PDB file of C-alpha atoms in Angstrom:
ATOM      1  CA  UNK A   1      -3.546  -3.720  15.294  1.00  0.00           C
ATOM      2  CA  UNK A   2       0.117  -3.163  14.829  1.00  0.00           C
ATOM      3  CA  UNK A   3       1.532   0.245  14.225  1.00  0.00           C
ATOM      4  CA  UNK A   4       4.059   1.336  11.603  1.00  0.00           C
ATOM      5  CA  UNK A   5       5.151   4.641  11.984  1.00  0.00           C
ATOM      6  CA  UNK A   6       6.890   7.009   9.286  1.00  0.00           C
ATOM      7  CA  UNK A   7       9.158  10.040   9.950  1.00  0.00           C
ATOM      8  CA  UNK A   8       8.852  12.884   8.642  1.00  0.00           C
ATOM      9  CA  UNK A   9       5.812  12.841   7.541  1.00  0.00           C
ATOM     10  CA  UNK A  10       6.945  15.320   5.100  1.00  0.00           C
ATOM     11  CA  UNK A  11       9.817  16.954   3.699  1.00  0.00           C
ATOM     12  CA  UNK A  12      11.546  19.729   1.391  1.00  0.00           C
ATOM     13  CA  UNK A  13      14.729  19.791   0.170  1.00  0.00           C
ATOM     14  CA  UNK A  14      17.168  21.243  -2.068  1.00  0.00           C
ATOM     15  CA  UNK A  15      18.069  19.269  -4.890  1.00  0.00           C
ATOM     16  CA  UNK A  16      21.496  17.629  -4.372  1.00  0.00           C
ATOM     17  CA  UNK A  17      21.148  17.112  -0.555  1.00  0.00           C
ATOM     18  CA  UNK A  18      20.091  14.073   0.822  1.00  0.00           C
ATOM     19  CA  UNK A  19      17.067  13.259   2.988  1.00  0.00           C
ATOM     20  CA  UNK A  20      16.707  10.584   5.269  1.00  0.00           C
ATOM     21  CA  UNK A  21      13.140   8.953   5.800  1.00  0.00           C
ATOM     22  CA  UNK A  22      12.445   6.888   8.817  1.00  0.00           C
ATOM     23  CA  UNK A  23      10.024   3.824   9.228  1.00  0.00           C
ATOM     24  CA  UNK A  24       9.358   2.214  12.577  1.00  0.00           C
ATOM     25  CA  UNK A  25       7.351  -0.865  13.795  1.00  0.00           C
ATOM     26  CA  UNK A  26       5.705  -0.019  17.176  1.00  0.00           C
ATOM     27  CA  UNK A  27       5.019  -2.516  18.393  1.00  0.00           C
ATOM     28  CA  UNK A  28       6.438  -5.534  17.167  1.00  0.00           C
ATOM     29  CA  UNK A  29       9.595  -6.488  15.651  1.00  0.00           C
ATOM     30  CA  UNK A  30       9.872  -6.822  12.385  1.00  0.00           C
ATOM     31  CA  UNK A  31      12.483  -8.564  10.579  1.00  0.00           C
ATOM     32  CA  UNK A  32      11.449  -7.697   6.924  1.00  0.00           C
ATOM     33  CA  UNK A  33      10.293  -3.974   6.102  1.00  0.00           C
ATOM     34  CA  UNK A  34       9.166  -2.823   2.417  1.00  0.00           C
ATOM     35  CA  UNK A  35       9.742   0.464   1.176  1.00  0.00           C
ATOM     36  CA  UNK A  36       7.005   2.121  -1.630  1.00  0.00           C
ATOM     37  CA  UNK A  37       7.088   4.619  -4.174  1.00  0.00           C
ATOM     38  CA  UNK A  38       3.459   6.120  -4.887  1.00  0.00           C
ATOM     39  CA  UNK A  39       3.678   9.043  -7.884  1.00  0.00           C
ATOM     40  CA  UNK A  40       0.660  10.613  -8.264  1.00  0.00           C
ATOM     41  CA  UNK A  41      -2.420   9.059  -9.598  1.00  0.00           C
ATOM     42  CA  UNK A  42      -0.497   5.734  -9.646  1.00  0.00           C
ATOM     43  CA  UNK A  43      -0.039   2.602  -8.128  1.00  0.00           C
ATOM     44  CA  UNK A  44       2.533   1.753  -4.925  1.00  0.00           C
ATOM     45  CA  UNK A  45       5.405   0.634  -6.692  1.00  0.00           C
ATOM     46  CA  UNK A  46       7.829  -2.086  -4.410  1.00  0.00           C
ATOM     47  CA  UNK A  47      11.111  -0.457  -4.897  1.00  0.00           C
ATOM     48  CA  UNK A  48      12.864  -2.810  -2.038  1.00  0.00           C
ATOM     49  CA  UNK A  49      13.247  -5.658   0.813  1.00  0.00           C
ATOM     50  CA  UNK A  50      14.688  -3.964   3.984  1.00  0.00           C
ATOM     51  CA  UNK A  51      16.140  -7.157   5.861  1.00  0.00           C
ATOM     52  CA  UNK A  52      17.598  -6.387   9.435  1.00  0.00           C
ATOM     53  CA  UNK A  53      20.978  -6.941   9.678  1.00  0.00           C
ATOM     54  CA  UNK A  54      21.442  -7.881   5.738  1.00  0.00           C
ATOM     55  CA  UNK A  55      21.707  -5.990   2.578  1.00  0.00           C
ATOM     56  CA  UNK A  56      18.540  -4.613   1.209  1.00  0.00           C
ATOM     57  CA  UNK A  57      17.146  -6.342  -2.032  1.00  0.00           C
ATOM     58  CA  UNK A  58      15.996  -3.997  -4.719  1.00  0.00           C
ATOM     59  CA  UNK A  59      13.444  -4.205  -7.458  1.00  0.00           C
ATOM     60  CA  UNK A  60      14.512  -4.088 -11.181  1.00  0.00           C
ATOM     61  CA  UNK A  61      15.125  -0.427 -11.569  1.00  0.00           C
ATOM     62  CA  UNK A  62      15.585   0.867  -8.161  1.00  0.00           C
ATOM     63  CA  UNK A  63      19.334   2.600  -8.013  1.00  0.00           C
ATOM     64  CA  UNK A  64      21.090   1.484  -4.990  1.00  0.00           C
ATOM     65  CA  UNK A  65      23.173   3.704  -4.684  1.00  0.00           C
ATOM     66  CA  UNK A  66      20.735   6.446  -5.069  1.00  0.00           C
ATOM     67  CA  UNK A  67      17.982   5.090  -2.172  1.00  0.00           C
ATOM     68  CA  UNK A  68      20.348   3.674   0.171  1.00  0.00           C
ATOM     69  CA  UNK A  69      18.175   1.542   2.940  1.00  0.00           C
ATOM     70  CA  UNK A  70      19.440   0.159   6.583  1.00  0.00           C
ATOM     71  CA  UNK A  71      17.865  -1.866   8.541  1.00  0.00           C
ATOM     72  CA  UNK A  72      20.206  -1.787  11.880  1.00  0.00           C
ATOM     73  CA  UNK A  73      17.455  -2.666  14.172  1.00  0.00           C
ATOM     74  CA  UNK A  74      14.485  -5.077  14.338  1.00  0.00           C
ATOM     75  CA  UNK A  75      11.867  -1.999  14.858  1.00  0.00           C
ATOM     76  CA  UNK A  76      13.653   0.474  12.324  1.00  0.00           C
ATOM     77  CA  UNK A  77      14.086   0.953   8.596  1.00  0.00           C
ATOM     78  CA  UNK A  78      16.325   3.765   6.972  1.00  0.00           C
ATOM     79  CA  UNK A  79      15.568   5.203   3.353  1.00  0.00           C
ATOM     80  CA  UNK A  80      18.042   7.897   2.519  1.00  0.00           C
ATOM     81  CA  UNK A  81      17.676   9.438  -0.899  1.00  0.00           C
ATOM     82  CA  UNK A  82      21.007  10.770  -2.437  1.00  0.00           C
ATOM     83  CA  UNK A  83      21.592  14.064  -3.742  1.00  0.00           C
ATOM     84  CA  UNK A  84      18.387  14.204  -4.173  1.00  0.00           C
ATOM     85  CA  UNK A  85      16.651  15.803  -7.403  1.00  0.00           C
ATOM     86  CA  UNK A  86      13.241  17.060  -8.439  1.00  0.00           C
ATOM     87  CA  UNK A  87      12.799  13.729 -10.137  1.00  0.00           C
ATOM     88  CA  UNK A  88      12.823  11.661  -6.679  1.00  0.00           C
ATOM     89  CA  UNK A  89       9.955  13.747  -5.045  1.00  0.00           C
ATOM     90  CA  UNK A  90       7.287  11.412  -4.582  1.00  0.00           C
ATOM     91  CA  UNK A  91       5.241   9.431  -1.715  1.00  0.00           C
ATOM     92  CA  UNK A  92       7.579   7.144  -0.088  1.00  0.00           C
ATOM     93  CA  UNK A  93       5.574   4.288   2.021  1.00  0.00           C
ATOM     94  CA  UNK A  94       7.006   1.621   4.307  1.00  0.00           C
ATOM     95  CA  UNK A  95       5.406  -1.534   5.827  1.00  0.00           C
ATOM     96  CA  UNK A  96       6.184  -4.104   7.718  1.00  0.00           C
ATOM     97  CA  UNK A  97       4.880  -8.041   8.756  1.00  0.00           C
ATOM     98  CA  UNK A  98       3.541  -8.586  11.840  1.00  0.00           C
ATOM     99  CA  UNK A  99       4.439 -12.273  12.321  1.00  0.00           C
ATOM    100  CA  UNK A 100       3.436 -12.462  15.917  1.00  0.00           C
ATOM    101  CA  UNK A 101       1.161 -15.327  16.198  1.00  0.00           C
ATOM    102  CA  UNK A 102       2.522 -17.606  13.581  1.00  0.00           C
ATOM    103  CA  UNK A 103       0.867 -17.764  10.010  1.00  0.00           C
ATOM    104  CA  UNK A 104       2.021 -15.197   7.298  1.00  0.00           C
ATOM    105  CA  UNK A 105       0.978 -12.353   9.158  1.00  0.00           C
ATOM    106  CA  UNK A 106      -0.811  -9.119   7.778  1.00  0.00           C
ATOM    107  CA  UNK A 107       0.813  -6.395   6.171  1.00  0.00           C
ATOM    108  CA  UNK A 108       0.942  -3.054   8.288  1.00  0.00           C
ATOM    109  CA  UNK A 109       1.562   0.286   6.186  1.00  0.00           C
ATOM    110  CA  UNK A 110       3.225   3.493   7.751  1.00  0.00           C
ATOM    111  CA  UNK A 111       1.559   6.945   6.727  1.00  0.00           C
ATOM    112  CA  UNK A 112       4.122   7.800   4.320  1.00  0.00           C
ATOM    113  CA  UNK A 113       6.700  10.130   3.714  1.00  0.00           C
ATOM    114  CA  UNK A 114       5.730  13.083   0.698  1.00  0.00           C
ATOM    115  CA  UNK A 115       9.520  14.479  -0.745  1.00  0.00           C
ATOM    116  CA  UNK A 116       9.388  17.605  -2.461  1.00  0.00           C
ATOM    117  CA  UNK A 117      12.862  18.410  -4.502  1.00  0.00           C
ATOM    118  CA  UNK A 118      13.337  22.016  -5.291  1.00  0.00           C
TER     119      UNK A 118
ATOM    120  CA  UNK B   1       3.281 -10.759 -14.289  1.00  0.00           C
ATOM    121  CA  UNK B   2       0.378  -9.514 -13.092  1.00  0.00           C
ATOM    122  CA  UNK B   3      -1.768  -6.431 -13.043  1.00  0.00           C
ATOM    123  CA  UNK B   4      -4.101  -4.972 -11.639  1.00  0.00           C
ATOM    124  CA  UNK B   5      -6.529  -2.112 -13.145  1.00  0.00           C
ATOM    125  CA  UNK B   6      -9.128   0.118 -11.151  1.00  0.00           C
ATOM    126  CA  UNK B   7     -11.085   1.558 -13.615  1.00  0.00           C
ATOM    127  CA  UNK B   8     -12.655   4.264 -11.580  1.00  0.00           C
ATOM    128  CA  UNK B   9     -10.446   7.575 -10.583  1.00  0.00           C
ATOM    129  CA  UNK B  10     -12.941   9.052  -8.919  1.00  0.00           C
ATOM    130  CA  UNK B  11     -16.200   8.118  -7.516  1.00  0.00           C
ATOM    131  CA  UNK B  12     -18.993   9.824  -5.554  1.00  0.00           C
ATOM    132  CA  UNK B  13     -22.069   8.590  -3.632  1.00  0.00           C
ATOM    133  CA  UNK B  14     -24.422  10.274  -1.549  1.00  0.00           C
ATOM    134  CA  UNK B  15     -24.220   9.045   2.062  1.00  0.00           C
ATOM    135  CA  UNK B  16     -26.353   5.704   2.875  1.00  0.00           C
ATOM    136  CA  UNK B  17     -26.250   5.151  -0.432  1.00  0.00           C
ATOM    137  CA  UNK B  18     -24.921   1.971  -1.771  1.00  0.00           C
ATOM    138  CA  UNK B  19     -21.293   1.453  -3.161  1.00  0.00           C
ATOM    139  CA  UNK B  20     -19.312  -0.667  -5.681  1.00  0.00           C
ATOM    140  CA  UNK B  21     -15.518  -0.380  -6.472  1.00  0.00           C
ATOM    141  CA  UNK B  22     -14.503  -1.911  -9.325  1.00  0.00           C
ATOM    142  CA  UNK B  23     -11.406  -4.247  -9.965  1.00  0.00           C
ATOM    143  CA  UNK B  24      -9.748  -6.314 -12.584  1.00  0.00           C
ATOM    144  CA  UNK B  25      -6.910  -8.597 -12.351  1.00  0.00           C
ATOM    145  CA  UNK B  26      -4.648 -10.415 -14.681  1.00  0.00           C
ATOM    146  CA  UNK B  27      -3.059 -13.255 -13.249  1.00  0.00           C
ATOM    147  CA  UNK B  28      -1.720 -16.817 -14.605  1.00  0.00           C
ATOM    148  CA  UNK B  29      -2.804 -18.579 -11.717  1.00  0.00           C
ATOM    149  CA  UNK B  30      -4.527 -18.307  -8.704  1.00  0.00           C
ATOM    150  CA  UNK B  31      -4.446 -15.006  -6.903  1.00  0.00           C
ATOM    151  CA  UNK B  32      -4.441 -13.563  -3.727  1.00  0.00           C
ATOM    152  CA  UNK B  33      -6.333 -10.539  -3.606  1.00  0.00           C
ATOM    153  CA  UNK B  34      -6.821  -7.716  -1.089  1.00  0.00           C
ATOM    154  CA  UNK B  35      -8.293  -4.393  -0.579  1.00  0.00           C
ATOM    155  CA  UNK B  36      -6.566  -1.321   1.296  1.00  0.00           C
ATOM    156  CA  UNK B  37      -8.047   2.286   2.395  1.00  0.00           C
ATOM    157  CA  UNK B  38      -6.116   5.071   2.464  1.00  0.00           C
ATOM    158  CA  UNK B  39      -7.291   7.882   4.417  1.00  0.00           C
ATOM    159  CA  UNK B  40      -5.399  11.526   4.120  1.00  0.00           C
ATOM    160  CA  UNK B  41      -2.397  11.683   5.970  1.00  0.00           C
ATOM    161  CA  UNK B  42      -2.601   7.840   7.271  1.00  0.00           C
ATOM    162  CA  UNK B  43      -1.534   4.122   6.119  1.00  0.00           C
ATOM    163  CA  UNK B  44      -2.870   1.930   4.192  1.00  0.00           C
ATOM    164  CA  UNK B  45      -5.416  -0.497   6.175  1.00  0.00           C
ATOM    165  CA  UNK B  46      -6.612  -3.465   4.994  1.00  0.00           C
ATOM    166  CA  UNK B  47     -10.064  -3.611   4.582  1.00  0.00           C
ATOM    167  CA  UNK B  48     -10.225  -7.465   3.461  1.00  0.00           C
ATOM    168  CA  UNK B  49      -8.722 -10.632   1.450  1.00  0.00           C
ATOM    169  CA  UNK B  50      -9.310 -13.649  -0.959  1.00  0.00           C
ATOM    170  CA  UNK B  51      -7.246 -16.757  -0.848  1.00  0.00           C
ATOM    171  CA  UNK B  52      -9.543 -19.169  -1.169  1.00  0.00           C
ATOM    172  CA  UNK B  53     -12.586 -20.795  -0.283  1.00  0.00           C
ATOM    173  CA  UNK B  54     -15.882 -18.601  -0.227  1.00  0.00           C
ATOM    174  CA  UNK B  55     -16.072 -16.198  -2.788  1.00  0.00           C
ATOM    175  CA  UNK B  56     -17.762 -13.313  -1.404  1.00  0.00           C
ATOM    176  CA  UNK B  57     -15.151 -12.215   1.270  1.00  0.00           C
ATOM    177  CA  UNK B  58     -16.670 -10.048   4.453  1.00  0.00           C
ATOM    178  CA  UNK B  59     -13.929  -7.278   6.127  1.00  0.00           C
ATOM    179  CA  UNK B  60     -13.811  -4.712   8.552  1.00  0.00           C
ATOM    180  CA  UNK B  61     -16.120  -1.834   8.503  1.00  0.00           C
ATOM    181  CA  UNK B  62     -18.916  -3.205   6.775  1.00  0.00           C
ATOM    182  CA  UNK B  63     -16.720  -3.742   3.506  1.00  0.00           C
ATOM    183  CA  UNK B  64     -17.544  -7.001   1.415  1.00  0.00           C
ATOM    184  CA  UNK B  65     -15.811  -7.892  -1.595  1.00  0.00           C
ATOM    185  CA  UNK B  66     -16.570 -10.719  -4.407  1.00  0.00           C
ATOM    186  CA  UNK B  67     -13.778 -12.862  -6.821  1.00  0.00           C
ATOM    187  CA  UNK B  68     -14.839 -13.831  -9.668  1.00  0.00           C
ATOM    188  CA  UNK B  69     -12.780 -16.267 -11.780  1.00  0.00           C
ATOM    189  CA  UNK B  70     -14.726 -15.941 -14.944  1.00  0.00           C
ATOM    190  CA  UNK B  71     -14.482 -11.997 -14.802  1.00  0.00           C
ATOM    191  CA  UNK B  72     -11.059 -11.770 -13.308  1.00  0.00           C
ATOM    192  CA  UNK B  73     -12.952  -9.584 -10.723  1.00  0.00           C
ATOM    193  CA  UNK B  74     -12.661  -8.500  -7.058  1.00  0.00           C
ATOM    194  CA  UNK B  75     -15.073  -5.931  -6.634  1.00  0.00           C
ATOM    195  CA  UNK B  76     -15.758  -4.393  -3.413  1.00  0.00           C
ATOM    196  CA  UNK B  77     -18.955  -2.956  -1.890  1.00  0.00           C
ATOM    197  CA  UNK B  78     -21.014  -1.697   0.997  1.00  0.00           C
ATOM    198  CA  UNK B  79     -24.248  -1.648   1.313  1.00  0.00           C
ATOM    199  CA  UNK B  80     -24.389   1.992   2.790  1.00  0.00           C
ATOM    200  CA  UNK B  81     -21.791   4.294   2.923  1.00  0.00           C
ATOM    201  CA  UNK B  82     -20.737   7.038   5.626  1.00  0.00           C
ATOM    202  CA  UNK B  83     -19.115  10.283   5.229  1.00  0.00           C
ATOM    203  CA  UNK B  84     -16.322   8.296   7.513  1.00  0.00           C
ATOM    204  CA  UNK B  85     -15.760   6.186   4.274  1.00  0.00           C
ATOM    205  CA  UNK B  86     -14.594   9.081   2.190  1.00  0.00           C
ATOM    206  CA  UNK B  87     -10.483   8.148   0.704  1.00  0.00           C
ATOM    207  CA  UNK B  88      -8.757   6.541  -1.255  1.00  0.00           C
ATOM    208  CA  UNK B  89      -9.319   2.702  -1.911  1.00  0.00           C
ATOM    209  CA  UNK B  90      -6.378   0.137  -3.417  1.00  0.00           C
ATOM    210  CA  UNK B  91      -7.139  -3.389  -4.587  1.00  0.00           C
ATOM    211  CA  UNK B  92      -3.738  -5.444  -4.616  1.00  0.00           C
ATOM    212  CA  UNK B  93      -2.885  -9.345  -6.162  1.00  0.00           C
ATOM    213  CA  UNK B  94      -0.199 -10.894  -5.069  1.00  0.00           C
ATOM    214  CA  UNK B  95       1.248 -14.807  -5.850  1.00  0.00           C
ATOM    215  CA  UNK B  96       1.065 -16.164  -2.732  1.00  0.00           C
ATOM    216  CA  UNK B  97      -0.286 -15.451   0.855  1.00  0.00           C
ATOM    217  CA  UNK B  98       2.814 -14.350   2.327  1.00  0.00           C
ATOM    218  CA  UNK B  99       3.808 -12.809  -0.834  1.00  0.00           C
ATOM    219  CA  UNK B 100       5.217  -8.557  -0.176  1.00  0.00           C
ATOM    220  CA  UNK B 101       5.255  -7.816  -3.506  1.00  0.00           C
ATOM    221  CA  UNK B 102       2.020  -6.859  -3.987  1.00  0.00           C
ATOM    222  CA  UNK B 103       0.519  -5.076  -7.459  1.00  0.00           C
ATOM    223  CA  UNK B 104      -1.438  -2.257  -6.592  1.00  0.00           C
ATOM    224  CA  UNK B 105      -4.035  -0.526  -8.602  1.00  0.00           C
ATOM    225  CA  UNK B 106      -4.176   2.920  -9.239  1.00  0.00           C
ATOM    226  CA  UNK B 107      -6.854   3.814  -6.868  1.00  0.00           C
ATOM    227  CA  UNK B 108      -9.768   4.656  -6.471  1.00  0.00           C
ATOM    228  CA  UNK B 109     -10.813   7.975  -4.815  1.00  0.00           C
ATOM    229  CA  UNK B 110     -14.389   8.077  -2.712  1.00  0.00           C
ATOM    230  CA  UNK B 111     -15.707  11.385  -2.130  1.00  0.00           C
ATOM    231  CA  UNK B 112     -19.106  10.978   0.073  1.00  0.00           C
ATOM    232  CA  UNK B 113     -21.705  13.653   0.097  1.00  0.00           C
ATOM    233  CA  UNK B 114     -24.397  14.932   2.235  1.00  0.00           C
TER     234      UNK B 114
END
């Protein structure tokens, strides 16, 4: 099946810094990628649409200025957190649509990204 | 809006012993539901999905899962587990087929022993 890949994997930074999490479709192009927010013992929560070559769409809730997303390519998503605090570390999952084929497609997850704010 | 609740944390089974993950919906119409694994370190999968039709819904690895309407229900099960099948499970509802934003549960965590 198609791959989505995240990068890194994980990360640790000092609070106020900014950190800049990757998410890559492999093998297919994908014009619409997600980006998740997993706390601990809780559910994926969508924080926003990543549309190449358009401004993201955010959930109710979801600063954009604080997670700023870009989608410059059709195989790569950007999530940078800003000045980053102990608040924001959390499990940070993209995913992406495989539409090859026609149909809806199916709903490929990267590995996900674990942020730890000191 | 709808929810999702997996009422299990935590669940463990002995290997080739039989398996049932439990999940409850809420939804105002009809949903479409789905199952994802989660293994340490990797994506979320999907294991299987409702939209319609047949109730009892077959997926990949030997995974079966079955709606029911008068329960709000999605359960999922295997018939025997393998130590292979030890992480963490999600059950998801969405609106429509092609719909991204999915609810998740909370998870469910499989640990498989000896």
């Amino acid at each position: 099946g198609a791959v989505v890949s995240q990068h890194p994997s994980w990360v640790i930074c000092k609070s106020g810094t900014s950190v800049k999490i990757e998410c890559r479709s492999l093998d297919f192009q994908a014009t619409t990628m997600f980006w998740y927010r997993q706390f601990p013992k809780q559910s994926l929560m969508l924080m926003a649409t990543s549309n190449e070559g358009s401004k993201a769409t955010y959930e109710q809730g979801v600063e954009k200025d604080k997670f700023l997303i870009n989608h410059a390519s059709l195989t790569l998503s950007t999530l940078t957190v800003t000045s980053a605090h102990p608040e924001d570390s959390s499990f940070y999952i993209c995913s992406a649509r495989d539409l090859r084929g026609g149909g809806t497609g199916e709903l490929f997850f990267g590995e996900g990204s674990r942020l730890t704010v000191l | 809006a709808q929810s999702v609740t997996q009422p299990d944390i935590h669940i463990t089974v002995s290997e080739g012993a039989s398996l049932e993950l439990r999940c409850n919906y809420s939804y105002g119409a009809t949903p479409y539901l789905f199952w994802y694994v989660q293994s340490p370190g990797q994506g979320l999968q999907l294991l299987l999905k409702y939209f319609s039709g047949d109730t009892l819904v077959q997926g990949i690895k030997g995974f079966e899962a079955e709606f029911k309407r008068s329960q709000s229900s999605f359960n999922l099960r295997k018939p025997s587990v393998h130590w292979s099948d030890a992480a963490e499970y999600f059950c998801a509802v969405g609106a429509t087929l092609g719909n991204e934003k999915l609810t998740f549960g909370t998870g469910t965590r499989l640990t498989i022993i000896p």
